XYZ file of C-alpha atoms in Angstrom:
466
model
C 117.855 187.681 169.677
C 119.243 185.083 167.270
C 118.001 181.753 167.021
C 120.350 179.102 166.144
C 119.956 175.553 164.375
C 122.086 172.248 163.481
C 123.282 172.681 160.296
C 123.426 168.736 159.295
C 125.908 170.160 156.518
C 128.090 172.364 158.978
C 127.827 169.476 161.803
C 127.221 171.704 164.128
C 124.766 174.737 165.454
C 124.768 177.529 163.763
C 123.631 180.927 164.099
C 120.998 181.875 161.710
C 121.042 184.542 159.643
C 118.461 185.062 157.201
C 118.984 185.284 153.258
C 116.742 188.253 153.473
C 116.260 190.485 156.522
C 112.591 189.192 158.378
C 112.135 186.659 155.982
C 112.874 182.870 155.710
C 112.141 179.933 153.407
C 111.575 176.716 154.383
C 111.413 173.658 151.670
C 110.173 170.451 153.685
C 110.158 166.843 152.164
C 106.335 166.221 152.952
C 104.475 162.761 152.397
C 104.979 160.010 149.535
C 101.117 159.108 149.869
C 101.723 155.817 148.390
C 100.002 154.329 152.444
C 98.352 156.497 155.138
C 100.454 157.897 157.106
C 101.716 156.883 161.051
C 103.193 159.171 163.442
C 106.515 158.802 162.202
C 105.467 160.273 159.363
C 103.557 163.157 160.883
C 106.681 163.604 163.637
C 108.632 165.249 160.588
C 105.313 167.511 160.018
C 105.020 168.744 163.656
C 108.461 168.983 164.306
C 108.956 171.721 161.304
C 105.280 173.260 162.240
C 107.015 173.923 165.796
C 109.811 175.504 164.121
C 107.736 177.866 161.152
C 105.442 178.886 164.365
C 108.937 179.838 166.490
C 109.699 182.147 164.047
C 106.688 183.467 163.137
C 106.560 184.127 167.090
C 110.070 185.911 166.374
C 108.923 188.509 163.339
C 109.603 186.770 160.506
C 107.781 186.577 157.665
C 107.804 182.753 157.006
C 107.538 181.074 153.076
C 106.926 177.271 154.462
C 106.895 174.710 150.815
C 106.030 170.969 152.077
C 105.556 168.950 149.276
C 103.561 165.541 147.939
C 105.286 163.216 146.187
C 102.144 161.432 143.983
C 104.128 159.497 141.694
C 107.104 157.040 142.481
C 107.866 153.278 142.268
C 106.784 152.669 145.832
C 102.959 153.741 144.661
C 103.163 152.214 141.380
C 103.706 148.709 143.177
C 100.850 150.050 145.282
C 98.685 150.082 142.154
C 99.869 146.911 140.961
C 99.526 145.186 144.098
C 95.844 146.140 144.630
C 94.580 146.713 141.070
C 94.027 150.484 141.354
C 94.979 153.651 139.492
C 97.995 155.075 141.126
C 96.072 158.383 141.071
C 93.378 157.153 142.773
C 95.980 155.921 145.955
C 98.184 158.816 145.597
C 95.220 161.164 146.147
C 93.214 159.159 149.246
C 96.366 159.204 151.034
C 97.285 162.432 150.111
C 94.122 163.230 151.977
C 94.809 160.740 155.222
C 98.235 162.907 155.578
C 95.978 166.417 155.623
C 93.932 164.679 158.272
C 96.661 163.616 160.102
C 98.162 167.127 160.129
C 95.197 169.022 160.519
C 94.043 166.566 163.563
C 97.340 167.160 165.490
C 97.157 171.114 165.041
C 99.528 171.888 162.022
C 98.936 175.174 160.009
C 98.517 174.519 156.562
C 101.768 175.359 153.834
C 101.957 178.233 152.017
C 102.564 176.178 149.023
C 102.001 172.245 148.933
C 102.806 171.525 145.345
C 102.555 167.740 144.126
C 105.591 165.985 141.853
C 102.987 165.606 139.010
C 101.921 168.960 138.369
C 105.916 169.849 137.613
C 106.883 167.718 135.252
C 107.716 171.016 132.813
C 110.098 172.003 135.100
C 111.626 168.826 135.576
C 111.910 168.542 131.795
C 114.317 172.120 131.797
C 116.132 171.172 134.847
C 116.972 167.425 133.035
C 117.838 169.830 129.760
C 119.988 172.186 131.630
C 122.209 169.643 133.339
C 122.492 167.845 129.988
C 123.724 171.002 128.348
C 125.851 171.721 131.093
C 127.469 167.801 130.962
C 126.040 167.058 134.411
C 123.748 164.619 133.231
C 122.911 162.206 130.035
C 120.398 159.966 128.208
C 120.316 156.218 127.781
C 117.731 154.234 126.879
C 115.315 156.630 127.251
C 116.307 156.954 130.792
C 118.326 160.278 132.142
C 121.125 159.787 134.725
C 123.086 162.286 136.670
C 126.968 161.471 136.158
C 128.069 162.016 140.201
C 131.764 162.214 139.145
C 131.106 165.720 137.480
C 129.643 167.097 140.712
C 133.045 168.008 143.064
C 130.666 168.579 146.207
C 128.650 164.885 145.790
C 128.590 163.448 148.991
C 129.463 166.466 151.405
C 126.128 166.504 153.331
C 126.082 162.371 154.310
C 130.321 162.459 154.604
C 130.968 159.672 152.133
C 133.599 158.433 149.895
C 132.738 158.188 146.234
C 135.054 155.070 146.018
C 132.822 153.425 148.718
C 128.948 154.206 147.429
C 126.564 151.898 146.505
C 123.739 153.821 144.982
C 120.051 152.321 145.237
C 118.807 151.654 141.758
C 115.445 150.624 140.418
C 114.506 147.983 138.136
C 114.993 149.135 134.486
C 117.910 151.351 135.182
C 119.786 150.366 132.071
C 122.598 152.141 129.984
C 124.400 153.745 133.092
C 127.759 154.734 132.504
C 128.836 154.097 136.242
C 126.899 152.382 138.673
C 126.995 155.116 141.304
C 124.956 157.578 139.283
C 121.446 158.051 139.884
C 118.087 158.064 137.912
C 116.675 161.118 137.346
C 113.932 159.968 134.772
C 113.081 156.847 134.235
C 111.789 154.938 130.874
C 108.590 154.077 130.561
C 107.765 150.351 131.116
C 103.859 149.139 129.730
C 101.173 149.579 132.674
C 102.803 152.516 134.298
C 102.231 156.296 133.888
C 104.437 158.196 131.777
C 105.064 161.984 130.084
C 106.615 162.956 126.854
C 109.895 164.150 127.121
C 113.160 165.399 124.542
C 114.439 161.681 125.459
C 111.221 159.610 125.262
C 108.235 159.057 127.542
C 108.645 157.811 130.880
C 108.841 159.848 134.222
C 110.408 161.601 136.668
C 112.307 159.773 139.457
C 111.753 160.988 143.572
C 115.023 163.467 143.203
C 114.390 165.162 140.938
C 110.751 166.182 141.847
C 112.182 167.990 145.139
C 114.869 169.768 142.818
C 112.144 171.050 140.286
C 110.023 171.891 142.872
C 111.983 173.936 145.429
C 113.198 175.857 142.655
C 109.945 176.693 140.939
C 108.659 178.081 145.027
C 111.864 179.084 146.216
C 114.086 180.044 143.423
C 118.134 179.882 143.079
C 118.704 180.282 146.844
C 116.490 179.868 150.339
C 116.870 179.483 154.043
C 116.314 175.972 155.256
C 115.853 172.562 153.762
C 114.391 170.400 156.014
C 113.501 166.508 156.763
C 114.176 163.101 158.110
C 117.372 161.546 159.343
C 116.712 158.876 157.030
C 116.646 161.517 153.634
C 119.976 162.327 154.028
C 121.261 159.973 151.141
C 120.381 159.790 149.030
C 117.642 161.744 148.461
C 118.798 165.455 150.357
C 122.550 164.015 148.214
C 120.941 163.808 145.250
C 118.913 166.914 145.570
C 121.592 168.926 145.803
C 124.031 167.376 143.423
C 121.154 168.031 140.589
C 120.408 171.695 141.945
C 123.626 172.841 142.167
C 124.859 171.326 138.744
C 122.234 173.212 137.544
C 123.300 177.064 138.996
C 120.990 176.993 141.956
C 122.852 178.032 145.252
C 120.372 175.958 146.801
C 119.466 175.558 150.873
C 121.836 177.409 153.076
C 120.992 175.530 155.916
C 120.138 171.628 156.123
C 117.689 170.544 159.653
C 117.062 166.936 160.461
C 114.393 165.530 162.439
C 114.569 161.936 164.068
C 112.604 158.866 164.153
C 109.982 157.188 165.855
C 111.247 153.691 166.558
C 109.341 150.144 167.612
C 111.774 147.907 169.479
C 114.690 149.787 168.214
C 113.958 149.858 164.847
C 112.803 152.693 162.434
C 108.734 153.257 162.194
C 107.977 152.175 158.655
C 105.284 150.864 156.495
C 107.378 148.207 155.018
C 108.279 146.753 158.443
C 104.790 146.673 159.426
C 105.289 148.386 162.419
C 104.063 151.419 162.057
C 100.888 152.755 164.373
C 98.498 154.610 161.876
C 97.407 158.160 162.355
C 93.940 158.066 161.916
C 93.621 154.874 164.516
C 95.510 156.939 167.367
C 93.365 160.302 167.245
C 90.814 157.155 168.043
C 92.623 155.934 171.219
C 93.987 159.205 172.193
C 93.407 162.996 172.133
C 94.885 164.519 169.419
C 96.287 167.083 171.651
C 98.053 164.392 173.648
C 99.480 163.209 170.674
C 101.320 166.511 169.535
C 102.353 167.089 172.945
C 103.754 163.105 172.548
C 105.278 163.900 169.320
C 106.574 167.561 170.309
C 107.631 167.619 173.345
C 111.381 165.487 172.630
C 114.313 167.470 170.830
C 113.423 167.356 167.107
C 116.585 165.264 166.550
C 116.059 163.042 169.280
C 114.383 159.448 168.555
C 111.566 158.571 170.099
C 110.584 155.209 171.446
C 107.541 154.682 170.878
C 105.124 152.643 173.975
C 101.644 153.473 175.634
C 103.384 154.164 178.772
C 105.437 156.707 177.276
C 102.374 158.306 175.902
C 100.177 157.653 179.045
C 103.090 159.805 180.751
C 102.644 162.435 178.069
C 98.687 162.338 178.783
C 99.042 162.973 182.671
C 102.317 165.666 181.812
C 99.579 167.699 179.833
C 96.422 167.418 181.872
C 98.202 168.854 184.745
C 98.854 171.968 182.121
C 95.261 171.817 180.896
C 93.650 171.395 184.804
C 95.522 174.781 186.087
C 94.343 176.563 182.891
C 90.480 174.847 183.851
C 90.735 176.146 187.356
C 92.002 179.603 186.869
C 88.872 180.117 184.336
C 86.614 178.820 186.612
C 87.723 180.386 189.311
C 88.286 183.662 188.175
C 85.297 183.631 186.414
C 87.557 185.380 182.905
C 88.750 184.660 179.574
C 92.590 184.787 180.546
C 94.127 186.013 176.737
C 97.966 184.940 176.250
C 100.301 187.375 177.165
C 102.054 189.303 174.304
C 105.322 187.568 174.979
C 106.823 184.453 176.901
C 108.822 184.263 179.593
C 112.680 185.034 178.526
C 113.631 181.777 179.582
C 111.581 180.130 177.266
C 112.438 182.459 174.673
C 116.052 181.285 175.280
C 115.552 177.438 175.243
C 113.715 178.055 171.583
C 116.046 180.292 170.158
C 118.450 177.388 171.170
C 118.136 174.820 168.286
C 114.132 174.552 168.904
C 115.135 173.231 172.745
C 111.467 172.246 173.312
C 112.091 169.484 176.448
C 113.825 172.757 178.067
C 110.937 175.122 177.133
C 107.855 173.153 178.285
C 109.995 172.644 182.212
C 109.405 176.423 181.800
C 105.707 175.883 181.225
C 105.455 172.918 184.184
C 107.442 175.493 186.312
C 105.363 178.429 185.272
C 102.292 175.838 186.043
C 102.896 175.018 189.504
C 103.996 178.655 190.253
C 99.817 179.471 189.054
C 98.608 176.686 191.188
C 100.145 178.325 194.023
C 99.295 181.547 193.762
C 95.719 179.829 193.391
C 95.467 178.078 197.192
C 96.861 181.404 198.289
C 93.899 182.934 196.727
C 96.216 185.504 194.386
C 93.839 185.555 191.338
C 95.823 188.118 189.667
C 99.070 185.981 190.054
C 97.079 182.864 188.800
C 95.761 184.719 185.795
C 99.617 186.100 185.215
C 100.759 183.103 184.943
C 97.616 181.532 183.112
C 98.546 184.430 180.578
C 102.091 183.078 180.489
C 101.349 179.298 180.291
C 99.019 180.525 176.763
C 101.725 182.321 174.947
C 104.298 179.444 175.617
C 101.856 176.799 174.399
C 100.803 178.813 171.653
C 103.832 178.798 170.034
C 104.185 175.061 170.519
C 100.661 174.731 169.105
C 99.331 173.329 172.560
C 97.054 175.933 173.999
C 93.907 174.214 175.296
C 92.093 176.896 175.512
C 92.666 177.902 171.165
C 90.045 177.919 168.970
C 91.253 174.712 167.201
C 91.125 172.580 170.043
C 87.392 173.660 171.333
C 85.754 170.842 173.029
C 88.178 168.242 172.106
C 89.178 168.492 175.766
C 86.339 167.101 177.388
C 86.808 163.994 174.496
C 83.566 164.851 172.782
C 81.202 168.089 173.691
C 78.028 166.614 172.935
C 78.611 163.791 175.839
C 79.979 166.536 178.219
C 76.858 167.925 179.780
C 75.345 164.428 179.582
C 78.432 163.137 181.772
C 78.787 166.450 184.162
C 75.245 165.191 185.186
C 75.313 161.820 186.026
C 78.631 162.806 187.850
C 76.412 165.262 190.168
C 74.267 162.760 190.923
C 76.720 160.907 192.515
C 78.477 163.400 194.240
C 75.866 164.488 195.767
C 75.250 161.033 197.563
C 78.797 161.507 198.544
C 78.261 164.839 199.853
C 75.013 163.364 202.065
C 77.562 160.404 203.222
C 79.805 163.619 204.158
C 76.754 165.312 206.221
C 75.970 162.113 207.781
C 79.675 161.659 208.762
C 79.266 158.455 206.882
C 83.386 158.737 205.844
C 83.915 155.609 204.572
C 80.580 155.744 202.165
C 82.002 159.149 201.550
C 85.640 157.571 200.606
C 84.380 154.471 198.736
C 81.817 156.867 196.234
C 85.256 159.125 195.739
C 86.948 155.747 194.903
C 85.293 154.293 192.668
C 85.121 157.967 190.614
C 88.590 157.583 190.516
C 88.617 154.459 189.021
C 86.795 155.601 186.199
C 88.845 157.660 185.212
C 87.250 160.584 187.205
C 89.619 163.387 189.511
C 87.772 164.494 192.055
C 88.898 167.809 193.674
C 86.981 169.557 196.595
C 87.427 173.024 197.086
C 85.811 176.410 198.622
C 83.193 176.327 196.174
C 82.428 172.966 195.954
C 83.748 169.228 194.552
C 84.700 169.781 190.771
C 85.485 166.662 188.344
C 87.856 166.460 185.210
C 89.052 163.312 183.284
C 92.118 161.739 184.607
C 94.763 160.245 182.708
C 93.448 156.818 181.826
């Protein structure tokens, strides 16, 4: 067993082979909370929760660091713009991102550190690099001097000769134009800590540098986030952490986009859909299985037929697991271990689209063994079907997802009566031999949004795809 990833810095897949036997580290670029998030945002989330659950799945014992970035000039304009302490946004969306993740099944961190509650360590790694002639002060800001860094530009494949470095108002006193901020001075208004060089603070770099050494030390496993990080931010990162003595990530994953009419999901843009407006409009377990269920570095394009697909793609997983339980009258537990092919499409750079045609296959293999009356096939493969979703954090039948299947418990028994009601006028139409009464009552269920299934025991209902 060896599971193997893209190496963004390698350019290709690589086997991977832990820093310590059974063990891995994962540093993820989490939210900069200066908006609530949309499901762009929580893609990169999901997409890494998939992966720390894989290899949890495979033995190891998994250190998973996603960070918050609370300060930065995006959520000081924030302030300015609507007249409130940057605190007080940084911490409400900080909160919207938690719901977001928590809605669409995430585990929680291990660590979840915020860029604010660092600055200390900032402050040495700034002092180190200085000392070392990596970095330098001017007017009160500190830059790092990218010509004294051999490796700068390796990950993103760029020529020095070529780069034209974003820079922020107030970036004064640089000695070349490509070097980047990694404190800022303070300007009047805006939050600021005492430092060897003046008060000011830190810039969005640095944070991730300070931070993934204070949780991860000199050295870890994987380094993960969006396409869109790799310069300069993942540049910059490692420019400052390897100036500094850190060895750093060994490995360097990439998730991709979600994209409106070709173009990158983004708050600026105005584009983006919102989290906490689509758990609204659509399960949230439809959503992660939207999200999820493309390659991790795929884009995805985001429409409501795309995610009405999704929606009828996982109710025909959730029905079979419905109908074995009812039928068999049992709690069907997940089997201990999935099906080797699955195991083989994961271990395979996280091959998800590959992995859930096992589950659909593994699906429609239960449904037959279910009109042939095998119940102990059926609940095989029910068994089966858990452990694969499990792992992808789609089992319908886990804890976390209780009664969101139905869309709302509380209305369930309310709804499964009214529907008797009417199926049992169909079923008198039926006795009667009064098919087209019979037909047109089945119809008109269906355009409800109601299946209708009849079988041995009796017509059942479930909620169709809408």
């Amino acid at each position: 067993m060896t599971i193997r990833l893209y190496d963004t810095s390698a350019r290709q897949i690589r086997d991977f082979v832990p820093l310590t036997a059974g063990c891995v580290s994962i540093y993820l670029c989490g939210a900069t909370v200066q908006a609530a998030p949309h499901i762009g945002h929580i893609r990169s989330g999901l997409n890494f929760d998939i992966m720390r659950r894989w290899f949890a799945y495979r033995g190891y014992d998994v250190t998973f660091i996603r960070n918050v970035t609370d300060i930065d000039d995006k959520i000081i304009r924030k302030s300015e713009e609507q007249g409130r302490p940057w605190w007080s946004i940084g911490y409400d969306n900080e909160r919207a991102f938690n719901d977001g993740y928590d809605a669409l099944g995430c585990l929680p961190p291990t660590y979840e550190p915020r860029a604010t509650g660092h600055i200390t360590e900032m402050i040495e790694m700034m002092r180190g690099l200085i000392e070392r002639g990596h970095a330098y002060a001017a007017d009160g800001n500190v830059y790092f001097d990218v010509r004294s860094f051999p490796g700068y530009l390796e990950l993103s494949n760029q020529n020095l000769d070529d780069l034209r470095q974003p820079s922020g108002e107030g970036e004064t006193g640089k000695r070349d134009q490509r070097d980047f901020a990694m404190w800022k001075s303070a300007k009047p208004g805006e939050p600021s800590w005492e430092t060897p060089w003046g008060r000011g603070r830190p810039g969005w770099h640095l944070e991730c540098s300070a931070m993934a050494h204070k949780y991860l030390g000199t050295e870890f496993d994987i380094h993960g986030g969006g396409i869109d990080l790799i310069f300069p931010h993942h540049e910059n990162e490692i420019a400052q952490s390897k100036a500094f003595g850190d060895t750093f990530a060994k490995y360097w994953v990439h998730n991709g986009w979600v994209t409106m009419a070709g173009e990158k999901m983004s708050k600026s843009l105005g584009n983006s859909v919102l989290v906490s407006e689509m758990v609204k409009a659509w399960r949230p377990i439809v959503l992660r299985y939207y999200l999820g269920s493309a390659h991790y570095r795929s884009m995805i394009e985001y429409s409501e037929a795309s995610l009405r697909d999704a929606e009828s793609a996982f109710a025909r997983i959730e029905g079979f697991a419905q109908r074995v339980t009812e039928k068999t009258g049992e709690t069907v537990e997940p089997a201990t271990e999935v099906p080797p092919a699955f195991a083989e499409a994961m271990d395979d750079d996280l091959g998800v689209p590959q992995a859930l045609a096992i589950v659909h296959t593994t699906v429609r293999q239960g449904n037959s063994a279910l009109a042939a009356d095998d119940k102990e096939a059926a609940i095989a493969r029910l068994a089966e079907v858990r452990a694969m979703l499990g792992v992808l954090g789609l089992d319908p039948l886990d804890p976390h997802w209780a009664g969101e299947g139905d869309r709302g418990e509380d209305l369930h028994g309310v709804v499964d009566t009214l529907v008797r009601l009417v199926l049992d006028q169909r079923q008198g139409a039926r006795e009667r031999k009064d098919w087209a009464a019979a037909d047109a009552i089945r119809d008109q269920l269906n355009q409800s949004g109601l299946v209708i299934e009849d079988g041995a025991s009796g017509p059942r209902w479930s909620l169709g795809p809408r």
